[in-house]
Each structure stands twice: as structure tokens, then as C-alpha cells.
CSV table of C-alpha atoms in Angstrom, one decimal:
chain,number,residue,atom,x,y,z
A,24,MET,CA,56.9,-70.9,-17.3
A,25,VAL,CA,58.9,-73.1,-18.8
A,26,MET,CA,62.8,-73.7,-19.1
A,27,SER,CA,63.5,-76.1,-21.2
A,28,LYS,CA,61.7,-79.1,-23.2
A,29,ASN,CA,61.6,-81.3,-20.2
A,30,ILE,CA,61.4,-79.3,-17.2
A,31,HIS,CA,58.6,-76.8,-16.7
A,32,SER,CA,56.8,-75.7,-13.2
A,33,LEU,CA,53.2,-76.1,-12.4
A,34,ARG,CA,52.2,-72.6,-10.0
A,35,LEU,CA,49.9,-73.6,-6.9
A,36,ASN,CA,47.2,-71.2,-4.9
A,37,GLN,CA,45.6,-74.0,-3.0
A,38,MET,CA,46.8,-77.0,-0.7
A,39,GLY,CA,45.7,-80.4,-1.1
A,40,ASN,CA,46.7,-81.9,-4.0
A,41,TYR,CA,49.6,-84.4,-4.9
A,42,SER,CA,51.4,-82.0,-6.2
A,43,PHE,CA,51.3,-79.9,-2.7
A,44,ASP,CA,52.1,-82.8,-0.8
A,45,LEU,CA,55.0,-83.8,-2.8
A,46,ALA,CA,56.5,-79.9,-2.3
A,47,TRP,CA,55.7,-79.9,1.1
A,48,ALA,CA,56.9,-83.1,2.0
A,49,LEU,CA,60.3,-82.0,0.5
A,50,TYR,CA,60.5,-78.5,2.5
A,51,LEU,CA,59.8,-80.3,6.0
A,52,GLU,CA,62.9,-82.3,5.0
A,53,SER,CA,64.7,-79.7,2.9
A,54,PHE,CA,64.3,-76.6,5.7
A,55,PRO,CA,64.6,-76.9,9.3
A,56,PRO,CA,61.3,-75.7,12.1
A,57,GLU,CA,62.9,-72.1,12.3
A,58,GLU,CA,63.3,-71.4,8.4
A,59,ARG,CA,59.4,-72.6,7.8
A,60,ARG,CA,55.9,-71.7,7.9
A,61,SER,CA,53.1,-73.9,9.4
A,62,GLU,CA,51.1,-75.7,7.2
A,63,GLU,CA,48.0,-73.0,8.6
A,64,ASP,CA,50.4,-70.2,7.6
A,65,GLN,CA,50.8,-71.9,4.8
A,66,ARG,CA,47.2,-72.1,3.9
A,67,LYS,CA,46.3,-68.8,4.0
A,68,LEU,CA,49.6,-67.6,2.5
A,69,MET,CA,48.2,-69.8,-1.3
A,70,LEU,CA,45.7,-67.3,-1.9
A,71,ASN,CA,47.7,-63.8,-1.7
A,72,ASP,CA,48.5,-62.5,-5.7
A,73,SER,CA,52.2,-61.6,-4.6
A,74,TYR,CA,53.0,-65.2,-3.1
A,75,HIS,CA,54.1,-68.2,-5.9
A,76,PHE,CA,54.5,-71.3,-5.0
A,77,ASP,CA,55.7,-73.7,-7.9
A,78,VAL,CA,56.1,-76.8,-8.1
A,79,ILE,CA,58.8,-78.1,-10.2
A,80,TYR,CA,58.9,-81.2,-13.1
A,81,ALA,CA,61.0,-82.6,-15.4
A,82,ASP,CA,58.7,-84.5,-18.0
A,83,GLU,CA,56.5,-86.2,-15.5
A,84,GLU,CA,58.2,-86.5,-12.3
A,85,PHE,CA,58.6,-84.0,-8.8
A,86,ILE,CA,62.1,-82.3,-9.1
A,87,GLY,CA,61.6,-79.6,-6.7
A,88,PHE,CA,60.4,-76.2,-6.2
A,89,VAL,CA,60.3,-72.6,-6.1
A,90,PHE,CA,58.5,-70.5,-3.4
A,91,TRP,CA,58.6,-66.7,-4.7
A,92,TRP,CA,57.5,-63.6,-3.6
A,93,LYS,CA,57.5,-60.7,-6.6
A,94,PHE,CA,57.0,-57.3,-5.1
A,95,GLU,CA,57.2,-53.9,-7.2
A,96,GLN,CA,60.9,-53.4,-6.7
A,97,LEU,CA,62.1,-56.6,-6.5
A,98,ARG,CA,61.4,-60.2,-6.6
A,99,TYR,CA,62.2,-62.3,-3.1
A,100,VAL,CA,63.4,-66.3,-3.9
A,101,GLU,CA,61.6,-67.0,0.0
A,102,HIS,CA,62.2,-71.1,-0.4
A,103,LEU,CA,64.0,-73.0,-3.8
A,104,ALA,CA,64.8,-77.2,-2.9
A,105,MET,CA,65.6,-80.2,-5.8
A,106,VAL,CA,64.7,-84.2,-4.6
A,107,PRO,CA,67.8,-85.1,-3.1
A,108,GLU,CA,68.8,-87.4,-6.3
A,109,HIS,CA,68.2,-84.7,-8.4
A,110,ARG,CA,70.6,-82.3,-6.4
A,111,ASN,CA,73.7,-82.1,-8.8
A,112,HIS,CA,72.2,-82.3,-12.5
A,113,GLY,CA,71.8,-78.7,-13.1
A,114,TYR,CA,68.0,-78.3,-12.5
A,115,GLY,CA,68.7,-76.2,-9.6
A,116,SER,CA,71.0,-73.8,-12.1
A,117,GLN,CA,68.2,-74.0,-15.3
A,118,ILE,CA,65.7,-73.1,-12.8
A,119,LEU,CA,67.5,-70.3,-11.9
A,120,GLU,CA,68.4,-69.5,-14.9
A,121,GLN,CA,65.2,-69.1,-16.2
A,122,PHE,CA,64.1,-67.4,-13.6
A,123,ARG,CA,66.1,-64.6,-13.9
A,124,LYS,CA,65.7,-64.3,-17.9
A,125,GLU,CA,61.6,-63.8,-16.6
A,126,SER,CA,62.1,-60.3,-15.3
A,127,ASP,CA,64.4,-57.6,-15.1
A,128,LEU,CA,63.7,-57.0,-11.4
A,129,PRO,CA,66.7,-58.1,-8.7
A,130,ILE,CA,66.3,-60.9,-7.3
A,131,ILE,CA,67.1,-61.4,-3.0
A,132,LEU,CA,67.7,-64.8,-1.9
A,133,GLU,CA,68.7,-65.7,1.7
A,134,VAL,CA,71.4,-67.7,3.0
A,135,GLU,CA,73.3,-69.0,6.3
A,136,LYS,CA,76.4,-68.1,6.9
A,137,PRO,CA,79.4,-70.1,5.4
A,138,LYS,CA,80.1,-72.0,9.0
A,139,THR,CA,80.1,-75.5,7.0
A,140,LEU,CA,81.5,-76.9,3.9
A,141,VAL,CA,77.7,-77.6,2.3
A,142,GLN,CA,76.4,-73.8,3.6
A,143,GLN,CA,79.7,-72.4,1.6
A,144,LYS,CA,78.9,-74.6,-1.6
A,145,ARG,CA,75.4,-73.0,-1.3
A,146,ILE,CA,76.9,-69.4,-1.7
A,147,ASN,CA,79.4,-70.7,-4.7
A,148,PHE,CA,76.5,-71.9,-6.2
A,149,TYR,CA,74.2,-68.8,-6.3
A,150,GLU,CA,78.1,-66.8,-7.1
A,151,ARG,CA,78.5,-69.0,-9.9
A,152,LEU,CA,75.0,-67.8,-11.5
A,153,GLY,CA,76.0,-64.4,-11.1
A,154,PHE,CA,74.8,-63.6,-7.4
A,155,HIS,CA,76.5,-61.1,-5.3
A,156,LEU,CA,76.8,-62.4,-1.3
A,157,ASN,CA,76.2,-59.2,1.0
A,158,ASP,CA,77.6,-58.2,4.0
A,159,HIS,CA,74.6,-56.3,5.7
A,160,GLU,CA,73.9,-57.1,9.0
A,161,TYR,CA,70.4,-59.1,7.9
A,162,PHE,CA,68.4,-61.0,10.7
A,163,GLN,CA,65.3,-63.3,8.7
A,164,PRO,CA,62.0,-62.4,10.6
A,165,THR,CA,60.7,-65.1,12.4
A,166,TYR,CA,57.8,-67.6,11.4
A,167,SER,CA,56.0,-67.8,14.3
A,168,LYS,CA,55.8,-66.2,17.7
A,169,HIS,CA,57.5,-69.0,19.1
A,170,LYS,CA,60.7,-68.9,17.2
A,171,THR,CA,64.1,-66.6,17.2
A,172,PRO,CA,65.1,-64.4,14.3
A,173,LEU,CA,67.9,-65.9,12.5
A,174,SER,CA,71.1,-64.2,11.5
A,175,LEU,CA,71.1,-65.0,8.0
A,176,LEU,CA,73.7,-63.3,4.3
A,177,LEU,CA,71.6,-62.1,1.6
A,178,MET,CA,72.6,-62.3,-1.6
A,179,THR,CA,71.3,-60.6,-5.0
A,180,TRP,CA,71.0,-60.6,-8.6
A,181,PRO,CA,71.9,-58.6,-10.6
A,182,GLN,CA,74.0,-56.2,-8.2
A,183,ALA,CA,75.5,-55.9,-4.8
A,184,LEU,CA,72.0,-55.1,-2.5
A,185,SER,CA,72.2,-51.3,-2.3
A,186,PRO,CA,71.0,-49.9,1.3
A,187,SER,CA,67.6,-48.4,-0.4
A,188,LYS,CA,66.8,-51.5,-1.7
A,189,LEU,CA,67.6,-53.5,1.8
A,190,ASP,CA,65.2,-50.8,3.1
A,191,TYR,CA,62.6,-51.9,1.1
A,192,PHE,CA,62.9,-55.3,1.6
A,193,ILE,CA,62.9,-55.0,5.2
A,194,HIS,CA,60.2,-52.5,5.6
A,195,SER,CA,58.1,-53.0,2.6
A,196,CYS,CA,58.5,-56.5,2.0
A,197,HIS,CA,59.0,-58.5,5.1
A,198,PRO,CA,55.6,-57.3,6.4
A,199,GLN,CA,53.8,-59.3,3.4
A,200,VAL,CA,56.2,-62.4,4.3
A,201,PHE,CA,56.7,-63.0,8.2
A,202,PRO,CA,53.1,-62.0,8.9
A,203,ASN,CA,53.6,-62.3,12.7
A,204,LEU,CA,56.3,-59.6,13.1
């Protein structure tokens, strides 16, 4: 997906290359253990046609990634991160704006409850891009049997999450995203 004249993504379907290594290091740095999968689970996932491991470059410089799923009724952004020195330069907005334009399917993503200023800023960022903060009680399943489900909030685009879409996300999408259910 081409986002502007100098920003582009590279979709990976295997591990063990330079782009994967850059993205994986940022993933480990950006997300706490309870919000990420193991490298072995990632290896199994890379060939799943519904899963997209997109590494983002500005010209030839790695700036971040978007890991996302395409399902029949929605797209789920599982992880999005920018290299720290490239944050607050508009890249995240550009990436998500292009992502929205690529399909009419609704988008769903998870955010932490706004207990800190950083968490509130993250919610504000998505709201500026047209995402809706939903008030459904929601627990993200664990990525491994040794972790505890997380109480998170769901944000959706282009409209608030209906009960039927929430049901679809939990009962049809979760078993693929969280195979340890």
C-alpha cells in the first residue's frame, strides 16, 4: 500500500529477514508482554491469509509497522507502532488515513483505558481520525495460557460498534487472533 510519495509499506509473510527483525524489535519495545504473542506463535501466524504484517518505510528508512487482520465483516488493527524518533510527525495519521481508504470494511482496534495522559492522548489521536470510543465491557483474550485477559476499550471506524459487530468480533474473529482460547 502506497501512502504518499515517500511512505510505503512492505507486507511480510515470513520471518528471518532484516525488515522483520526491525519490526519485531519495535514490537517488543512498544508493547508489554501481556499485549503481544511469542515469536513461535508469530511464526505460525505469518502464512495466515487473513493476517497482515506490514512494515512501514519513509523512503528507505524503517519508521514503524501495522499488524492487522482482514475478516469478512471488518478489519482489526492488532498492533500499530512508530519508531520513537518518528512519532508526532504525522506518519501514524497518514498510515491510518490510507488504511481507511483501502476498504469500506469497518475498522476495530483496542486501546487501554485512559488512566494516564499517554493513554488519553492515544484515544484522542484515534478520535481525531474519526474513530469512535465504545463503552462495551471488553476483555482482550490472552496471547498465551500463562497470561490474564486485559480489560480494554474498543474503538471503531466509521461508526460506533453495534452489538452484532461486537458479537461477530468476539465469536468469529477472536478464535483466529487468539488461538490459545
